[in-house]
CSV table of C-alpha atoms in Angstrom, one decimal:
chain,number,residue,atom,x,y,z
A,1,THR,CA,5.7,-12.1,1.4
A,2,MET,CA,4.7,-11.1,-1.8
A,3,THR,CA,1.4,-11.3,-4.5
A,4,ILE,CA,1.4,-9.8,-7.5
A,5,ASP,CA,-2.8,-9.8,-9.8
A,6,ASN,CA,-1.4,-8.8,-12.8
A,7,SER,CA,-5.2,-8.8,-14.4
A,8,LYS,CA,-6.2,-6.3,-11.1
A,9,ASN,CA,-2.5,-4.1,-11.5
A,10,VAL,CA,-2.7,-4.9,-7.4
A,11,ALA,CA,-0.4,-6.3,-5.6
A,12,ASP,CA,-0.5,-7.3,-1.7
A,13,VAL,CA,2.6,-6.8,0.3
A,14,HIS,CA,2.4,-8.6,4.0
A,15,ILE,CA,5.3,-7.6,6.5
A,16,ARG,CA,5.1,-10.4,9.9
A,17,SER,CA,7.4,-9.4,12.6
A,18,GLY,CA,5.9,-9.3,15.8
A,19,ILE,CA,4.6,-5.4,17.1
A,20,TYR,CA,5.3,-4.5,13.9
A,21,SER,CA,3.4,-6.5,11.3
A,22,SER,CA,2.1,-5.2,8.4
A,23,ASP,CA,-0.5,-5.4,5.2
A,24,THR,CA,0.3,-2.9,2.4
A,25,VAL,CA,-2.1,-2.6,-1.2
A,26,PHE,CA,-0.6,-0.8,-4.2
A,27,ASP,CA,-3.7,-1.1,-6.3
A,28,TYR,CA,-2.3,0.4,-9.9
A,29,TRP,CA,-5.8,1.1,-10.9
A,30,HIS,CA,-7.0,2.9,-8.2
A,31,GLY,CA,-3.9,5.0,-8.2
A,32,TYR,CA,-3.0,4.3,-4.2
A,33,ILE,CA,-1.5,2.7,-1.4
A,34,ALA,CA,-2.9,1.6,1.6
A,35,THR,CA,-1.5,0.2,4.9
A,36,ARG,CA,-3.0,-1.3,7.8
A,37,MET,CA,-0.6,-1.1,10.8
A,38,PHE,CA,-2.1,-4.3,13.3
A,39,SER,CA,-0.5,-2.3,16.2
A,40,ARG,CA,-2.1,1.3,16.0
A,41,ASN,CA,-5.1,-0.7,14.4
A,42,ALA,CA,-4.9,1.9,11.7
A,43,CYS,CA,-5.0,1.9,8.4
A,44,PHE,CA,-2.8,4.7,5.8
A,45,ILE,CA,-3.8,5.9,2.2
A,46,LEU,CA,-1.2,7.6,0.3
A,47,LYS,CA,-2.3,9.4,-3.5
A,48,MET,CA,-0.4,6.8,-5.7
A,49,ASP,CA,2.4,9.6,-7.1
A,50,LYS,CA,3.3,7.8,-10.9
A,51,LYS,CA,6.8,9.4,-10.5
A,52,SER,CA,7.9,8.6,-7.2
A,53,PHE,CA,6.3,4.8,-7.3
A,54,PRO,CA,7.5,1.8,-9.7
A,55,GLU,CA,5.6,0.0,-11.9
A,56,ILE,CA,3.6,-2.4,-10.8
A,57,GLN,CA,6.0,-5.0,-12.6
A,58,GLU,CA,9.1,-3.5,-10.7
A,59,ILE,CA,8.1,-4.6,-7.7
A,60,GLY,CA,7.5,-8.0,-8.3
A,61,ARG,CA,11.7,-7.9,-10.0
A,62,ARG,CA,12.6,-6.1,-6.8
A,63,ALA,CA,11.5,-8.4,-4.7
A,64,TYR,CA,13.0,-10.6,-6.2
A,65,GLU,CA,16.1,-9.6,-6.5
A,66,LYS,CA,16.0,-8.9,-2.5
A,67,GLN,CA,15.0,-12.2,-2.4
A,68,THR,CA,18.4,-13.6,-4.1
A,69,LEU,CA,20.6,-11.0,-2.5
A,70,LYS,CA,19.9,-10.5,0.5
A,71,LYS,CA,19.7,-6.4,-0.2
A,72,ILE,CA,17.9,-4.4,-2.2
A,73,PHE,CA,19.2,-1.2,-2.9
A,74,SER,CA,16.6,1.9,-4.1
A,75,PRO,CA,18.0,5.1,-4.7
A,76,THR,CA,15.3,7.3,-3.8
A,77,ASN,CA,12.5,8.4,-0.8
A,78,LEU,CA,10.3,9.0,0.1
A,79,TRP,CA,8.0,11.2,2.7
A,80,VAL,CA,5.3,11.9,3.0
A,81,GLN,CA,2.2,13.1,5.8
A,82,TYR,CA,-0.7,12.0,7.0
A,83,THR,CA,-2.9,13.7,8.0
A,84,PRO,CA,-7.0,12.8,9.6
A,85,GLY,CA,-9.3,11.8,6.9
A,86,SER,CA,-13.2,13.4,6.8
A,87,SER,CA,-14.7,10.5,9.1
A,88,VAL,CA,-13.5,8.8,11.2
A,89,ILE,CA,-14.0,5.4,9.3
A,90,ALA,CA,-14.7,6.0,5.5
A,91,ASN,CA,-17.9,6.0,3.7
A,92,ILE,CA,-18.9,4.3,0.7
A,93,LYS,CA,-17.3,7.2,-2.0
A,94,ASP,CA,-14.2,6.8,-0.4
A,95,TRP,CA,-14.2,3.0,-1.6
A,96,PHE,CA,-15.7,3.6,-4.5
A,97,LEU,CA,-12.3,5.7,-4.7
A,98,TYR,CA,-9.9,3.9,-4.0
A,99,GLY,CA,-10.9,0.2,-5.0
A,100,SER,CA,-12.3,-2.8,-3.6
A,101,ALA,CA,-8.2,-3.9,-2.4
A,102,ILE,CA,-8.0,-1.2,-0.1
A,103,GLU,CA,-11.6,-2.0,1.5
A,104,HIS,CA,-11.0,-4.9,1.8
A,105,LEU,CA,-7.6,-3.9,3.7
A,106,CYS,CA,-9.5,-1.1,5.8
A,107,LYS,CA,-12.9,-1.5,6.3
A,108,ASP,CA,-14.3,-0.1,9.4
A,109,LEU,CA,-10.5,1.2,10.7
A,110,PRO,CA,-9.9,4.6,11.7
A,111,ILE,CA,-8.5,5.5,7.3
A,112,TYR,CA,-5.3,8.2,7.7
A,113,LYS,CA,-4.6,10.1,4.8
């Protein structure tokens, strides 16, 4: 499922698939994406490159297309590599940087950037 809050420029994507379940926050206001992998009990945070990620309105359109067409096509692929953050759990200044939506998703979990 997906929830888009245009007033906060945040999209939440919830994937329920057994051990592969995850929650992802696209925070366009702060420019970060965070994914919480439930099987790993960890949070992965990525700085959003505006050229590589669709606008928030585009995410909604693609989700609608996938729901109606049952198939989605993206001409671009994005590969990333995560490294452990500077601390096991993010400190207070990191939460100001990432924003409250990502803090809510990732608080008290190991962070990988």
